[in-house]
CSV table of C-alpha atoms in Angstrom, one decimal:
chain,number,residue,atom,x,y,z
A,220,MET,CA,106.1,-38.2,31.5
A,221,LEU,CA,109.0,-39.3,33.8
A,222,LEU,CA,109.5,-37.5,37.2
A,223,SER,CA,112.8,-37.3,38.1
A,224,ILE,CA,114.6,-36.3,41.0
A,225,GLU,CA,118.8,-35.4,42.1
A,226,SER,CA,119.6,-34.4,45.7
A,227,SER,CA,122.9,-36.1,46.5
A,228,CYS,CA,124.9,-33.7,47.3
A,229,ASP,CA,124.0,-29.7,47.2
A,230,ASP,CA,121.7,-29.3,44.7
A,231,SER,CA,117.8,-29.3,43.9
A,232,SER,CA,116.7,-29.9,41.1
A,233,ILE,CA,113.7,-32.2,39.2
A,234,ALA,CA,112.8,-32.5,36.0
A,235,LEU,CA,109.8,-34.2,33.7
A,236,THR,CA,110.5,-35.9,30.3
A,237,GLU,CA,108.5,-37.2,28.2
A,238,ILE,CA,108.8,-41.0,27.6
A,239,GLU,CA,107.4,-41.3,24.1
A,240,SER,CA,109.8,-38.4,22.5
A,241,ARG,CA,112.9,-37.8,25.3
A,242,ARG,CA,111.4,-33.9,25.3
A,243,LEU,CA,112.6,-32.3,28.3
A,244,VAL,CA,109.3,-30.3,29.4
A,245,LEU,CA,110.5,-29.4,32.5
A,246,HIS,CA,114.0,-29.0,34.7
A,247,LYS,CA,113.9,-26.8,37.5
A,248,LYS,CA,117.4,-26.2,39.8
A,249,ILE,CA,118.0,-24.3,42.8
A,250,SER,CA,122.1,-24.5,44.2
A,251,GLN,CA,122.9,-23.9,47.2
A,252,GLU,CA,126.4,-22.6,46.1
A,253,ALA,CA,126.2,-19.7,47.8
A,254,GLU,CA,125.0,-21.0,51.8
A,255,HIS,CA,127.7,-23.7,51.9
A,256,ALA,CA,130.7,-21.2,50.5
A,257,ARG,CA,130.7,-19.4,53.9
A,258,TYR,CA,132.1,-22.7,55.2
A,259,GLY,CA,134.7,-23.3,52.1
A,260,GLY,CA,132.8,-26.9,51.2
A,261,VAL,CA,129.4,-28.8,51.1
A,262,VAL,CA,128.4,-29.0,55.5
A,263,PRO,CA,125.7,-32.5,55.2
A,264,GLU,CA,123.4,-31.3,57.9
A,265,LEU,CA,123.1,-27.9,55.9
A,266,ALA,CA,122.4,-29.5,52.8
A,267,SER,CA,119.8,-32.0,53.7
A,268,ARG,CA,117.7,-28.7,55.3
A,269,LEU,CA,118.0,-26.6,52.3
A,270,HIS,CA,116.5,-29.9,50.6
A,271,ALA,CA,114.3,-30.3,52.2
A,272,VAL,CA,112.6,-26.7,51.7
A,273,ASP,CA,113.4,-26.7,48.2
A,274,LEU,CA,112.4,-29.8,46.9
A,275,PRO,CA,109.1,-29.5,47.6
A,276,ARG,CA,108.6,-26.3,46.0
A,277,LEU,CA,110.6,-27.7,42.9
A,278,LEU,CA,107.6,-30.5,42.8
A,279,GLU,CA,104.9,-27.6,43.5
A,280,SER,CA,106.4,-26.4,40.3
A,281,ALA,CA,105.3,-29.4,38.5
A,282,ARG,CA,101.6,-29.4,39.2
A,283,PRO,CA,99.7,-28.7,36.3
A,284,TYR,CA,101.4,-32.4,35.0
A,285,PHE,CA,101.0,-34.2,37.6
A,286,ASN,CA,98.8,-36.6,36.1
A,287,ASP,CA,100.8,-36.9,33.1
A,288,ILE,CA,103.1,-38.9,35.7
A,289,LYS,CA,103.6,-42.6,34.9
A,290,ALA,CA,106.6,-43.2,37.0
A,291,VAL,CA,109.4,-41.3,39.1
A,292,ALA,CA,113.3,-41.5,38.7
A,293,VAL,CA,115.6,-40.4,41.8
A,294,THR,CA,119.3,-40.9,43.1
A,295,ASN,CA,119.3,-43.7,45.4
A,296,GLU,CA,123.2,-43.6,45.0
A,297,PRO,CA,126.1,-42.5,45.3
A,298,GLY,CA,126.3,-39.7,47.8
A,299,LEU,CA,125.6,-37.7,50.8
A,300,ALA,CA,123.1,-40.3,53.3
A,301,VAL,CA,121.0,-36.8,55.0
A,302,THR,CA,120.3,-35.2,51.4
A,303,LEU,CA,120.2,-38.4,49.1
A,304,ASN,CA,117.4,-39.1,51.8
A,305,GLU,CA,115.4,-35.5,51.2
A,306,GLY,CA,114.8,-37.0,47.5
A,307,VAL,CA,114.3,-40.4,47.8
A,308,MET,CA,111.8,-39.9,50.5
A,309,MET,CA,109.6,-37.1,48.8
A,310,ALA,CA,109.9,-39.9,46.1
A,311,LYS,CA,108.9,-43.0,47.7
A,312,ALA,CA,105.3,-40.7,49.2
A,313,PHE,CA,105.1,-39.4,45.8
A,314,ALA,CA,104.8,-42.3,43.9
A,315,ALA,CA,102.8,-44.5,46.6
A,316,PHE,CA,100.4,-41.5,46.4
A,317,GLN,CA,99.6,-41.9,43.1
A,318,LYS,CA,100.3,-45.7,42.9
A,319,LEU,CA,103.6,-45.6,40.1
A,320,PRO,CA,106.6,-47.3,40.2
A,321,LEU,CA,109.7,-46.0,41.0
A,322,VAL,CA,113.1,-46.1,38.5
A,323,PRO,CA,116.3,-45.6,41.4
A,324,VAL,CA,119.4,-44.2,40.0
A,325,HIS,CA,122.9,-44.4,40.3
A,326,HIS,CA,124.2,-41.2,40.3
A,327,LEU,CA,127.4,-41.6,38.0
A,328,LYS,CA,125.2,-43.6,35.5
A,329,GLY,CA,123.2,-39.9,35.4
A,330,HIS,CA,126.1,-38.5,34.0
A,331,ILE,CA,126.7,-40.5,31.6
A,332,TYR,CA,123.1,-40.2,30.3
A,333,SER,CA,123.3,-36.2,30.1
A,334,LEU,CA,124.7,-37.0,27.0
A,335,PHE,CA,121.4,-38.2,25.9
A,336,ILE,CA,119.1,-35.6,26.9
A,337,GLU,CA,116.4,-35.3,24.4
A,338,LYS,CA,118.5,-37.3,22.1
A,339,PRO,CA,118.8,-41.3,21.2
A,340,THR,CA,120.7,-43.8,23.4
A,341,ARG,CA,124.3,-43.8,21.6
A,342,LEU,CA,126.2,-46.5,22.8
A,343,PRO,CA,129.2,-48.4,23.1
A,344,MET,CA,131.3,-45.4,24.4
A,345,ILE,CA,134.5,-45.1,26.6
A,346,VAL,CA,133.4,-42.6,29.0
A,347,ILE,CA,135.7,-40.2,31.2
A,348,LEU,CA,134.4,-38.9,34.0
A,349,VAL,CA,135.5,-36.3,36.3
A,350,SER,CA,133.0,-34.9,39.0
A,351,GLY,CA,133.1,-33.1,42.6
A,352,GLY,CA,133.2,-37.0,44.4
A,353,HIS,CA,134.7,-39.4,41.2
A,354,THR,CA,137.6,-39.9,38.9
A,355,MET,CA,137.2,-42.4,36.7
A,356,ILE,CA,137.3,-44.3,32.9
A,357,LEU,CA,134.3,-46.6,32.3
A,358,ARG,CA,134.0,-48.9,29.3
A,359,VAL,CA,129.6,-48.3,28.6
A,360,LYS,CA,127.9,-50.9,26.4
A,361,GLY,CA,124.5,-50.7,27.5
A,362,LEU,CA,122.7,-49.2,30.4
A,363,GLU,CA,123.7,-52.3,32.3
A,364,ASP,CA,127.0,-52.8,31.0
A,365,MET,CA,128.9,-50.4,32.6
A,366,GLU,CA,132.5,-51.7,33.6
A,367,ILE,CA,134.8,-49.2,35.8
A,368,LEU,CA,138.5,-48.9,34.0
A,369,ALA,CA,140.1,-46.9,35.9
A,370,THR,CA,139.3,-44.7,38.9
A,371,SER,CA,141.0,-42.7,41.8
A,372,LEU,CA,143.3,-43.7,44.7
A,373,ASP,CA,142.3,-40.8,46.4
A,374,ASP,CA,141.0,-36.8,45.4
A,375,SER,CA,138.4,-36.6,42.7
A,376,VAL,CA,139.5,-33.9,40.0
A,377,GLY,CA,136.2,-31.8,41.1
A,378,GLU,CA,137.5,-32.2,44.7
A,379,SER,CA,141.3,-31.0,44.2
A,380,TYR,CA,140.0,-27.7,42.3
A,381,ASP,CA,137.9,-27.0,45.5
A,382,LYS,CA,141.0,-27.9,47.8
A,383,VAL,CA,143.6,-25.6,46.0
A,384,ALA,CA,141.0,-22.9,45.4
A,385,LYS,CA,140.1,-23.7,49.9
A,386,MET,CA,143.8,-22.9,50.4
A,387,MET,CA,145.1,-19.8,48.4
A,388,GLY,CA,142.1,-18.0,50.6
A,389,LEU,CA,139.4,-18.4,47.0
A,390,GLY,CA,135.5,-18.8,47.4
A,391,TYR,CA,133.7,-22.2,46.8
A,392,PRO,CA,133.0,-24.4,44.2
A,393,GLY,CA,137.1,-23.6,44.0
A,394,GLY,CA,136.8,-25.4,40.2
A,395,PRO,CA,135.8,-22.2,38.3
A,396,ILE,CA,137.4,-19.9,40.5
A,397,ILE,CA,141.0,-21.6,39.1
A,398,GLU,CA,140.0,-22.2,35.7
A,399,ALA,CA,139.5,-18.6,35.4
A,400,LEU,CA,143.1,-17.6,37.0
A,401,ALA,CA,144.8,-20.2,34.8
A,402,ARG,CA,144.1,-18.6,32.3
A,403,GLU,CA,145.5,-15.5,33.1
A,404,GLY,CA,148.7,-17.0,34.2
A,405,ASP,CA,152.0,-18.4,33.8
A,406,GLU,CA,151.6,-22.7,33.4
A,407,ASN,CA,155.0,-23.2,33.5
A,408,ARG,CA,156.6,-20.6,36.7
A,409,PHE,CA,156.1,-23.4,38.9
A,410,GLU,CA,157.0,-27.1,38.6
A,411,LEU,CA,154.6,-29.0,40.0
A,412,PRO,CA,155.4,-33.3,39.7
A,413,VAL,CA,153.0,-34.8,37.9
A,414,PRO,CA,150.9,-37.7,39.9
A,415,LEU,CA,152.1,-41.2,38.7
A,416,ARG,CA,154.2,-40.0,35.3
A,417,ASN,CA,156.5,-42.8,36.2
A,418,SER,CA,154.2,-45.4,37.2
A,419,PRO,CA,152.4,-47.9,35.3
A,420,LEU,CA,149.3,-48.2,37.5
A,421,ILE,CA,146.4,-46.9,35.6
A,422,ALA,CA,144.6,-44.9,37.5
A,423,PHE,CA,144.6,-41.3,39.4
A,424,SER,CA,146.0,-39.7,42.1
A,425,LEU,CA,146.0,-35.9,43.0
A,426,SER,CA,146.7,-35.8,46.3
A,427,GLY,CA,150.6,-35.1,45.9
A,428,LEU,CA,149.6,-32.7,43.3
A,429,LYS,CA,147.6,-31.0,46.1
A,430,ASN,CA,150.7,-30.6,48.5
A,431,ALA,CA,153.1,-29.5,46.1
A,432,VAL,CA,151.0,-26.9,45.4
A,433,ARG,CA,150.3,-27.0,49.2
A,434,LEU,CA,154.4,-25.6,50.1
A,435,VAL,CA,154.2,-23.7,46.9
A,436,ILE,CA,151.4,-21.6,49.0
A,437,GLN,CA,154.0,-21.7,52.2
A,438,GLU,CA,156.8,-20.8,50.4
A,439,LEU,CA,155.0,-17.7,49.3
A,440,GLY,CA,153.5,-16.6,52.5
A,441,GLY,CA,150.9,-18.0,52.8
A,442,PRO,CA,147.1,-17.0,51.4
A,443,GLU,CA,147.6,-13.7,53.0
A,444,GLY,CA,151.2,-13.0,51.3
A,445,MET,CA,150.5,-14.3,47.6
A,446,SER,CA,150.1,-11.8,44.6
A,447,GLU,CA,147.2,-11.6,42.2
A,448,GLN,CA,149.7,-12.6,39.7
A,449,ASP,CA,151.2,-15.6,42.6
A,450,ARG,CA,147.8,-17.1,42.5
A,451,ARG,CA,147.3,-17.0,38.9
A,452,ASP,CA,150.7,-18.5,38.1
A,453,LEU,CA,150.0,-21.0,40.7
A,454,ALA,CA,146.7,-22.3,39.5
A,455,ALA,CA,147.6,-22.2,36.0
A,456,SER,CA,150.3,-24.4,36.9
A,457,PHE,CA,148.5,-26.6,39.1
A,458,GLN,CA,146.0,-27.1,36.5
A,459,LYS,CA,148.9,-27.9,34.1
A,460,ALA,CA,149.6,-30.5,36.0
A,461,LEU,CA,147.1,-32.1,36.4
A,462,ILE,CA,145.6,-32.0,33.4
A,463,ALA,CA,148.7,-33.8,32.3
A,464,HIS,CA,148.1,-36.2,34.5
A,465,LEU,CA,144.3,-37.0,33.2
A,466,ILE,CA,145.8,-37.5,29.8
A,467,GLN,CA,148.6,-39.9,30.3
A,468,LYS,CA,146.5,-42.1,31.9
A,469,SER,CA,143.7,-41.6,29.5
A,470,ARG,CA,145.7,-42.1,26.4
A,471,LYS,CA,147.4,-45.1,27.9
A,472,LEU,CA,143.5,-47.0,27.7
A,473,LEU,CA,142.4,-45.1,24.6
A,474,ALA,CA,145.8,-46.4,23.0
A,475,LYS,CA,144.3,-50.0,23.4
A,476,GLU,CA,139.9,-49.6,22.8
A,477,ALA,CA,138.6,-50.5,19.6
A,478,ILE,CA,136.0,-48.6,20.8
A,479,PRO,CA,135.7,-45.2,18.5
A,480,ASP,CA,133.8,-43.5,20.6
A,481,VAL,CA,135.0,-41.3,23.6
A,482,ALA,CA,132.8,-39.0,26.4
A,483,LEU,CA,133.2,-36.7,29.2
A,484,VAL,CA,131.6,-36.3,31.8
A,485,GLY,CA,130.7,-34.7,35.3
A,486,GLY,CA,130.8,-31.6,36.8
A,487,ALA,CA,134.5,-30.6,36.2
A,488,SER,CA,133.8,-31.4,32.0
A,489,ALA,CA,132.6,-27.9,31.9
A,490,ASN,CA,135.9,-26.9,32.9
A,491,LEU,CA,137.1,-25.5,29.3
A,492,ALA,CA,140.4,-26.4,29.0
A,493,ILE,CA,139.8,-30.1,30.8
A,494,ARG,CA,137.9,-30.5,27.3
A,495,GLY,CA,140.0,-29.1,25.0
A,496,ALA,CA,142.6,-31.3,25.9
A,497,VAL,CA,140.7,-34.3,26.1
A,498,GLU,CA,139.5,-33.4,22.5
A,499,ALA,CA,143.4,-33.0,21.2
A,500,LEU,CA,143.7,-36.5,23.0
A,501,CYS,CA,140.6,-38.2,20.6
A,502,ALA,CA,141.5,-36.5,17.5
A,503,GLN,CA,145.3,-37.8,18.2
A,504,TYR,CA,143.7,-41.4,18.5
A,505,GLY,CA,140.7,-41.0,15.6
A,506,LYS,CA,137.8,-41.0,18.3
A,507,ARG,CA,134.9,-39.0,18.4
A,508,ILE,CA,134.3,-37.1,21.6
A,509,HIS,CA,131.4,-36.4,23.1
A,510,THR,CA,130.1,-34.1,26.0
A,511,ALA,CA,126.8,-32.8,27.1
A,512,PRO,CA,125.5,-29.2,27.1
A,513,LEU,CA,127.3,-27.5,29.5
A,514,GLU,CA,124.2,-26.6,31.8
A,515,PHE,CA,124.0,-30.4,32.0
A,516,CYS,CA,127.3,-31.1,33.7
A,517,SER,CA,126.8,-30.5,37.1
A,518,ASP,CA,124.1,-32.8,39.2
A,519,ASN,CA,120.9,-32.0,37.8
A,520,ALA,CA,117.0,-33.8,37.2
A,521,ALA,CA,117.2,-34.3,33.9
A,522,MET,CA,119.9,-36.7,33.3
A,523,ILE,CA,118.8,-39.1,36.3
A,524,GLY,CA,115.5,-38.5,33.9
A,525,ARG,CA,117.1,-39.7,30.7
A,526,TYR,CA,118.6,-42.4,32.4
A,527,GLY,CA,115.6,-43.2,34.1
A,528,LEU,CA,113.9,-43.0,30.5
A,529,ASP,CA,116.1,-46.2,29.4
A,530,ALA,CA,116.1,-48.3,33.0
A,531,LEU,CA,111.6,-47.7,32.4
A,532,ALA,CA,111.9,-49.1,29.1
A,533,ALA,CA,113.6,-52.2,30.7
A,534,GLY,CA,111.6,-52.6,33.3
A,535,LEU,CA,114.4,-51.8,36.2
A,536,THR,CA,111.2,-50.6,38.4
A,537,VAL,CA,110.5,-50.7,42.2
A,538,ALA,CA,107.7,-50.7,44.2
A,539,PRO,CA,108.7,-47.4,47.2
A,540,GLU,CA,108.5,-49.4,49.8
A,541,ASP,CA,111.2,-51.3,48.4
A,542,LEU,CA,113.9,-47.9,47.3
A,543,ARG,CA,117.1,-47.9,49.7
A,544,VAL,CA,119.3,-45.4,49.5
A,545,ASN,CA,123.2,-46.2,49.2
A,546,PRO,CA,125.5,-43.3,50.5
A,547,SER,CA,128.8,-44.5,49.9
A,548,ARG,CA,130.3,-47.6,48.0
A,549,LYS,CA,134.3,-48.2,47.4
A,550,LEU,CA,134.7,-48.1,43.5
A,551,LYS,CA,137.3,-50.2,42.1
A,552,ALA,CA,138.9,-51.0,38.5
A,553,GLY,CA,137.3,-54.7,37.4
A,554,MET,CA,133.3,-53.1,39.0
A,555,LYS,CA,130.7,-53.0,37.3
A,556,LEU,CA,128.7,-49.8,37.7
């Protein structure tokens, strides 16, 4: 079996995947959302301390399988340095003690491989990745052949949902809250700008939309002055503009890409309104749409393990003493993952 570990942000998770069959034998996850909610977002130092407690507890649940583990896969980039270190140090200690190879995993590659949990790998694909930290479109031809076609110039989709929820005086994480409010709101009440609507640039930018929401909140008297209907309508109007932006820029790429398979992955891909819009876009261009099960959209060790299987088969392993954490790297169009 392959042991996999994920700790790039605020979710502690481990998984065991059978190497030969790709069967997910064990998957455990502890979310820190409740602890961070009181601060309105993730506090890195708090997240690190929680990982230090939760990861060993999760690993203990895999003890009956320790003798069957043949390799360890762990997220080592990108993410918060203090949280990545918790998972990497545990992986290095376990691998060194058991004399096992380590598979370093890029977190975003893990999201792509969430499509293939307990399934064969199916590539090439055009991948639309929308998460708390990233918004991008990639052309994925193989395990080590992933090119970024478009990325965000500022805020990601997930980050924008969280910030809008915070400005409205709502809880954390903001994505599910805004999505739920939007279902009951009038998306046409507030005319919000669609970012880069008249720009030929194929990229994503949500800081201007977020600022437009802030101005509306001020006009309504701030979070305290807003009625429940105000919140519903503003959530719906914000989501409408965001999706219009996401689809407009995605359309420009899909129109010229010959690859027939398109995937939507990342934590924000669990948003059903976003899913529906991307599905409609794919239908328009005759593309086959692929999504991960909802339980594997957010950060999890099962997706890290699934990428780890293919990386292990390709010999992409390192010795424990050679594994390093790479917390951040500016990702731009034209770059390879």
